[in-house]
Coordinates of N, CA, C and O in Angstrom, one line a residue:
M1 N 31.1 48.0 19.4 CA 30.1 48.7 18.6 C 28.9 47.8 18.5 O 29.0 46.6 18.3
T2 N 27.7 48.3 18.8 CA 26.5 47.5 18.7 C 26.0 47.4 17.3 O 26.5 48.1 16.4
S3 N 25.1 46.6 17.1 CA 24.5 46.4 15.8 C 23.8 47.7 15.3 O 24.0 48.1 14.1
R4 N 23.1 48.4 16.2 CA 22.5 49.7 15.8 C 23.6 50.7 15.4 O 23.4 51.4 14.4
Q5 N 24.7 50.7 16.2 CA 25.8 51.6 15.8 C 26.4 51.3 14.5 O 26.7 52.2 13.7
G6 N 26.4 50.0 14.2 CA 27.0 49.6 12.9 C 26.1 50.0 11.7 O 26.6 50.5 10.7
W7 N 24.8 49.9 11.9 CA 23.8 50.4 10.9 C 23.9 51.9 10.6 O 23.9 52.3 9.6
I8 N 24.1 52.6 11.7 CA 24.2 54.0 11.7 C 25.5 54.4 11.0 O 25.5 55.3 10.0
A9 N 26.5 53.7 11.3 CA 27.8 54.0 10.6 C 27.8 53.7 9.1 O 28.3 54.4 8.3
A10 N 27.1 52.5 8.8 CA 27.0 52.1 7.4 C 26.2 53.2 6.6 O 26.6 53.6 5.5
L11 N 25.1 53.7 7.2 CA 24.3 54.7 6.5 C 25.0 56.0 6.4 O 24.9 56.6 5.4
L12 N 25.7 56.4 7.4 CA 26.5 57.6 7.4 C 27.6 57.5 6.3 O 27.7 58.4 5.4
G13 N 28.3 56.4 6.2 CA 29.3 56.2 5.2 C 28.8 56.2 3.8 O 29.3 56.9 2.9
T14 N 27.7 55.5 3.6 CA 27.0 55.5 2.3 C 26.5 56.8 1.9 O 26.7 57.3 0.8
S15 N 25.8 57.5 2.8 CA 25.3 58.8 2.5 C 26.3 59.8 2.2 O 26.2 60.6 1.2
L16 N 27.4 59.8 3.0 CA 28.5 60.8 2.7 C 29.2 60.5 1.4 O 29.5 61.5 0.7
W17 N 29.4 59.3 1.1 CA 30.0 59.0 -0.2 C 29.0 59.5 -1.3 O 29.5 60.1 -2.3
A18 N 27.7 59.2 -1.2 CA 26.8 59.6 -2.3 C 26.8 61.1 -2.4 O 26.7 61.6 -3.5
C19 N 26.9 61.8 -1.3 CA 26.9 63.3 -1.4 C 28.2 63.8 -2.1 O 28.2 64.7 -2.9
G20 N 29.3 63.1 -1.7 CA 30.6 63.5 -2.3 C 30.6 63.2 -3.8 O 31.0 64.0 -4.6
A21 N 30.1 62.0 -4.2 CA 30.0 61.7 -5.6 C 29.1 62.7 -6.4 O 29.4 63.1 -7.5
A22 N 28.0 63.1 -5.7 CA 27.1 64.0 -6.4 C 27.8 65.4 -6.6 O 27.6 66.1 -7.6
I23 N 28.6 65.8 -5.5 CA 29.3 67.1 -5.7 C 30.2 67.0 -6.9 O 30.3 68.0 -7.6
V24 N 30.9 65.9 -7.0 CA 31.9 65.8 -8.1 C 31.2 65.7 -9.4 O 31.6 66.4 -10.4
H25 N 30.1 65.1 -9.4 CA 29.3 64.9 -10.7 C 28.7 66.3 -11.1 O 28.9 66.7 -12.3
F26 N 28.1 67.0 -10.2 CA 27.4 68.2 -10.6 C 28.2 69.5 -10.5 O 27.9 70.5 -11.1
L27 N 29.4 69.5 -9.8 CA 30.2 70.6 -9.6 C 31.6 70.3 -9.9 O 32.5 70.6 -9.1
P28 N 32.0 69.7 -11.1 CA 33.3 69.3 -11.3 C 34.3 70.4 -11.3 O 35.5 70.2 -11.1
F29 N 33.9 71.6 -11.6 CA 34.8 72.8 -11.6 C 35.5 73.0 -10.2 O 36.5 73.7 -10.2
L30 N 34.9 72.4 -9.2 CA 35.5 72.5 -7.8 C 36.7 71.7 -7.7 O 37.5 71.8 -6.8
F31 N 37.0 70.8 -8.7 CA 38.1 69.9 -8.6 C 39.0 70.1 -9.8 O 39.3 69.2 -10.6
D32 N 39.6 71.3 -9.9 CA 40.5 71.7 -11.0 C 42.0 71.5 -10.6 O 42.8 71.8 -11.4
G33 N 42.2 71.1 -9.4 CA 43.6 71.0 -9.0 C 44.2 72.2 -8.4 O 45.3 72.3 -8.1
G34 N 43.4 73.3 -8.3 CA 43.8 74.6 -7.8 C 43.2 75.0 -6.5 O 43.0 74.1 -5.7
I35 N 42.9 76.3 -6.4 CA 42.4 76.8 -5.1 C 41.1 76.2 -4.8 O 40.8 76.0 -3.6
A36 N 40.2 76.0 -5.8 CA 38.9 75.4 -5.4 C 39.1 74.1 -4.9 O 38.3 73.7 -3.9
T37 N 40.0 73.3 -5.4 CA 40.2 71.9 -4.9 C 40.7 72.0 -3.4 O 40.3 71.2 -2.5
A38 N 41.7 72.9 -3.2 CA 42.2 73.1 -1.8 C 41.1 73.5 -0.9 O 41.0 73.0 0.3
A39 N 40.2 74.4 -1.3 CA 39.1 74.7 -0.5 C 38.1 73.5 -0.2 O 37.6 73.4 1.0
M40 N 37.9 72.7 -1.2 CA 37.1 71.5 -0.9 C 37.8 70.6 0.0 O 37.0 70.0 0.9
F41 N 39.1 70.5 0.0 CA 39.8 69.6 1.0 C 39.5 70.2 2.4 O 39.3 69.4 3.4
G42 N 39.6 71.5 2.5 CA 39.3 72.1 3.8 C 37.9 71.9 4.3 O 37.6 71.6 5.4
A43 N 36.9 71.9 3.2 CA 35.5 71.7 3.6 C 35.4 70.2 4.0 O 34.5 69.9 4.8
G44 N 36.2 69.3 3.4 CA 36.2 67.9 3.9 C 36.5 67.7 5.3 O 35.9 66.8 6.0
V45 N 37.4 68.5 5.9 CA 37.8 68.4 7.2 C 36.6 68.9 8.1 O 36.2 68.3 9.1
L46 N 36.0 70.0 7.7 CA 34.8 70.5 8.4 C 33.7 69.5 8.4 O 33.0 69.3 9.4
T47 N 33.4 68.9 7.3 CA 32.4 67.9 7.1 C 32.7 66.7 8.0 O 31.8 66.1 8.6
S48 N 34.0 66.4 8.1 CA 34.4 65.2 9.0 C 34.2 65.5 10.4 O 33.8 64.6 11.2
L49 N 34.4 66.8 10.9 CA 34.2 67.1 12.2 C 32.7 67.0 12.6 O 32.3 66.4 13.6
V50 N 31.8 67.4 11.7 CA 30.4 67.3 11.8 C 30.0 65.8 11.8 O 29.1 65.3 12.6
T51 N 30.6 65.0 11.0 CA 30.2 63.6 10.9 C 30.6 62.8 12.1 O 29.9 62.0 12.6
V52 N 31.8 63.1 12.7 CA 32.2 62.4 13.9 C 31.1 62.8 15.0 O 30.7 61.9 15.8
E53 N 30.8 64.1 15.1 CA 29.8 64.5 16.1 C 28.4 63.8 15.8 O 27.7 63.4 16.8
A54 N 28.1 63.7 14.6 CA 26.8 63.1 14.3 C 26.8 61.6 14.7 O 25.8 61.0 15.2
A55 N 27.9 60.9 14.4 CA 28.1 59.5 14.8 C 28.0 59.4 16.3 O 27.4 58.4 16.8
R56 N 28.7 60.3 17.0 CA 28.7 60.2 18.4 C 27.2 60.3 19.0 O 26.8 59.6 19.8
R57 N 26.5 61.3 18.5 CA 25.1 61.5 19.0 C 24.1 60.5 18.5 O 23.3 60.0 19.3
L58 N 24.1 60.2 17.2 CA 23.2 59.2 16.7 C 23.4 57.9 17.2 O 22.5 57.1 17.5
G59 N 24.7 57.5 17.4 CA 25.0 56.2 17.9 C 25.2 56.1 19.4 O 25.5 55.1 20.0
N60 N 25.1 57.3 20.1 CA 25.3 57.3 21.5 C 26.6 56.6 21.8 O 26.7 55.7 22.6
A61 N 27.7 57.1 21.1 CA 28.9 56.3 21.1 C 30.0 57.2 21.6 O 30.0 58.4 21.4
S62 N 31.0 56.6 22.2 CA 32.3 57.3 22.5 C 33.4 56.2 22.6 O 33.1 55.0 22.5
G63 N 34.6 56.7 22.7 CA 35.7 55.8 22.8 C 35.8 54.8 21.6 O 35.7 55.2 20.5
A64 N 36.1 53.6 22.0 CA 36.3 52.6 20.9 C 35.1 52.4 20.0 O 35.3 52.1 18.8
A65 N 33.9 52.5 20.5 CA 32.8 52.3 19.7 C 32.6 53.4 18.7 O 32.3 53.1 17.5
L66 N 33.0 54.6 19.0 CA 32.9 55.7 18.0 C 34.0 55.6 17.0 O 33.7 55.7 15.8
V67 N 35.2 55.2 17.4 CA 36.3 54.9 16.4 C 35.9 53.8 15.5 O 36.0 53.8 14.3
A68 N 35.2 52.7 16.0 CA 34.8 51.6 15.2 C 33.7 52.0 14.2 O 33.7 51.7 13.0
M69 N 32.8 52.9 14.7 CA 31.8 53.4 13.8 C 32.4 54.2 12.6 O 32.0 54.0 11.4
M70 N 33.4 55.1 12.9 CA 34.0 55.9 11.9 C 34.8 55.0 11.0 O 34.8 55.2 9.8
A71 N 35.4 54.0 11.5 CA 36.2 53.0 10.6 C 35.3 52.3 9.7 O 35.6 52.2 8.5
L72 N 34.2 51.8 10.2 CA 33.2 51.1 9.3 C 32.6 52.0 8.2 O 32.6 51.7 7.1
G73 N 32.2 53.2 8.7 CA 31.6 54.1 7.7 C 32.6 54.6 6.6 O 32.4 54.7 5.4
T74 N 33.9 54.8 7.1 CA 34.9 55.2 6.2 C 35.2 54.1 5.2 O 35.4 54.3 4.0
G75 N 35.3 52.9 5.7 CA 35.6 51.7 4.9 C 34.5 51.5 3.8 O 34.9 51.3 2.6
I76 N 33.3 51.7 4.2 CA 32.2 51.6 3.2 C 32.3 52.6 2.1 O 32.2 52.3 0.9
A77 N 32.6 53.9 2.6 CA 32.7 55.0 1.6 C 33.8 54.7 0.7 O 33.7 55.0 -0.5
L78 N 35.0 54.3 1.2 CA 36.1 54.0 0.3 C 35.8 52.9 -0.6 O 36.3 52.9 -1.8
L79 N 35.2 51.8 -0.2 CA 34.8 50.7 -1.1 C 33.9 51.2 -2.2 O 34.1 50.9 -3.4
L80 N 32.9 52.0 -1.9 CA 32.0 52.5 -2.9 C 32.7 53.4 -3.8 O 32.4 53.5 -5.0
D81 N 33.7 54.2 -3.3 CA 34.4 55.1 -4.2 C 35.3 54.4 -5.2 O 35.3 54.7 -6.4
G82 N 35.9 53.3 -4.7 CA 36.7 52.5 -5.6 C 35.9 51.8 -6.7 O 36.3 51.8 -7.8
I83 N 34.7 51.3 -6.3 CA 33.9 50.6 -7.3 C 33.3 51.7 -8.3 O 33.3 51.4 -9.5
G84 N 33.0 52.8 -7.8 CA 32.5 53.9 -8.7 C 33.5 54.3 -9.7 O 33.2 54.5 -10.8
L85 N 34.7 54.5 -9.2 CA 35.8 55.0 -10.1 C 36.1 53.9 -11.1 O 36.3 54.3 -12.3
A86 N 36.1 52.7 -10.7 CA 36.5 51.6 -11.6 C 35.4 51.2 -12.6 O 35.7 51.0 -13.8
F87 N 34.2 51.2 -12.2 CA 33.2 50.7 -13.0 C 32.1 51.6 -13.5 O 31.4 51.4 -14.4
V88 N 31.9 52.8 -12.8 CA 30.9 53.7 -13.2 C 31.4 55.1 -13.1 O 30.9 56.0 -12.4
S89 N 32.5 55.4 -13.9 CA 33.2 56.7 -13.8 C 32.3 57.9 -14.2 O 32.4 59.0 -13.7
D90 N 31.2 57.6 -15.0 CA 30.3 58.7 -15.3 C 29.5 59.2 -14.1 O 28.9 60.2 -14.2
L91 N 29.5 58.4 -13.1 CA 28.8 58.8 -11.9 C 29.5 60.0 -11.3 O 28.9 60.9 -10.7
Y92 N 30.8 60.1 -11.5 CA 31.6 61.2 -11.1 C 31.6 62.4 -12.2 O 30.5 62.8 -12.5
A93 N 32.7 62.6 -12.8 CA 32.7 63.6 -13.8 C 33.3 63.0 -15.1 O 34.0 63.6 -15.9
G94 N 33.0 61.7 -15.3 CA 33.6 61.0 -16.4 C 35.0 60.7 -16.2 O 35.5 60.8 -15.0
R95 N 35.8 60.3 -17.2 CA 37.2 60.0 -17.0 C 38.0 61.3 -17.2 O 38.3 61.6 -18.3
S96 N 38.1 62.0 -16.0 CA 38.8 63.3 -16.2 C 39.5 63.6 -14.9 O 39.5 62.8 -13.9
F97 N 40.3 64.7 -15.0 CA 41.1 65.1 -13.7 C 40.1 65.4 -12.6 O 40.4 65.1 -11.4
A98 N 38.9 66.0 -12.9 CA 38.0 66.3 -11.8 C 37.5 65.1 -11.1 O 37.4 65.1 -9.9
S99 N 37.3 64.0 -11.9 CA 37.0 62.7 -11.2 C 38.1 62.2 -10.3 O 37.8 61.8 -9.2
Q100 N 39.3 62.3 -10.7 CA 40.5 61.9 -9.9 C 40.5 62.7 -8.6 O 40.7 62.2 -7.5
A101 N 40.5 64.1 -8.8 CA 40.6 65.0 -7.7 C 39.4 64.8 -6.8 O 39.5 64.9 -5.6
G102 N 38.2 64.6 -7.3 CA 37.0 64.4 -6.5 C 37.1 63.2 -5.7 O 36.7 63.2 -4.6
A103 N 37.5 62.1 -6.3 CA 37.7 60.8 -5.6 C 38.7 61.0 -4.5 O 38.6 60.5 -3.3
A104 N 39.8 61.7 -4.8 CA 40.8 62.0 -3.7 C 40.2 62.8 -2.6 O 40.5 62.6 -1.4
F105 N 39.3 63.7 -2.9 CA 38.5 64.5 -1.9 C 37.7 63.6 -1.0 O 37.7 63.7 0.2
I106 N 37.1 62.6 -1.6 CA 36.2 61.7 -0.8 C 37.1 60.8 0.1 O 36.8 60.7 1.3
M107 N 38.3 60.4 -0.4 CA 39.2 59.6 0.4 C 39.8 60.5 1.5 O 39.9 60.1 2.6
W108 N 40.1 61.8 1.2 CA 40.7 62.7 2.1 C 39.7 62.9 3.3 O 40.1 62.8 4.4
A109 N 38.5 63.2 2.9 CA 37.5 63.5 4.0 C 37.2 62.3 4.8 O 37.1 62.4 6.1
G110 N 37.2 61.1 4.2 CA 37.0 59.9 5.0 C 38.2 59.6 6.0 O 38.0 59.3 7.1
G111 N 39.4 59.8 5.5 CA 40.6 59.7 6.3 C 40.6 60.7 7.4 O 40.9 60.4 8.6
A112 N 40.2 61.9 7.1 CA 40.1 63.0 8.1 C 39.2 62.6 9.2 O 39.5 62.8 10.4
G113 N 38.0 62.1 8.9 CA 37.0 61.8 9.9 C 37.5 60.7 10.8 O 37.3 60.7 12.0
L114 N 38.2 59.7 10.2 CA 38.7 58.6 11.0 C 39.8 59.1 11.9 O 39.9 58.8 13.1
L115 N 40.7 59.9 11.5 CA 41.7 60.5 12.3 C 41.2 61.4 13.4 O 41.6 61.4 14.5
I116 N 40.2 62.2 13.1 CA 39.5 63.0 14.1 C 39.0 62.2 15.2 O 39.2 62.5 16.4
A117 N 38.3 61.1 14.8 CA 37.7 60.2 15.8 C 38.8 59.6 16.6 O 38.7 59.5 17.9
L118 N 39.9 59.2 16.1 CA 41.0 58.5 16.8 C 41.6 59.5 17.8 O 41.9 59.2 18.9
V119 N 41.9 60.7 17.3 CA 42.6 61.7 18.2 C 41.6 62.2 19.3 O 42.0 62.3 20.5
T120 N 40.4 62.5 18.9 CA 39.5 63.1 20.0 C 39.2 62.0 21.0 O 39.1 62.3 22.2
E121 N 39.0 60.8 20.6 CA 38.7 59.7 21.6 C 39.9 59.2 22.4 O 39.7 58.8 23.5
R122 N 41.1 59.4 21.9 CA 42.3 59.1 22.6 C 42.4 60.0 23.8 O 42.9 59.6 24.8
K123 N 42.0 61.2 23.6 CA 42.1 62.2 24.7 C 41.0 62.0 25.8 O 41.1 62.4 26.9
R124 N 40.0 61.2 25.5 CA 38.9 61.1 26.5 C 39.2 59.9 27.4 O 39.4 58.9 27.4

């Protein structure tokens, strides 16, 4: 992974985490533990497919470099998610089930993106 690819990955990870946190904050009803939450997890997979393709195109990356980009972006998003949950829970939906389910959504989507990159690049 080049330095440029690393910066792109870091920006993607930070941006996607911020979008996820904003969704949880402004739309907490989507994280009720029911059908809406399941739909959001499905949306997380779709978002991850788009993210892998964005990383591929923006970073002009494939193979190990793309997987490394996704790992870096995912790692950054997960670190920000953990810090946010522990120290700034009001950033999400306060201390509520919606915050927990929303944070799980962010982790799920990050993991999905990393797995998508691993699987698709293994085939290439």
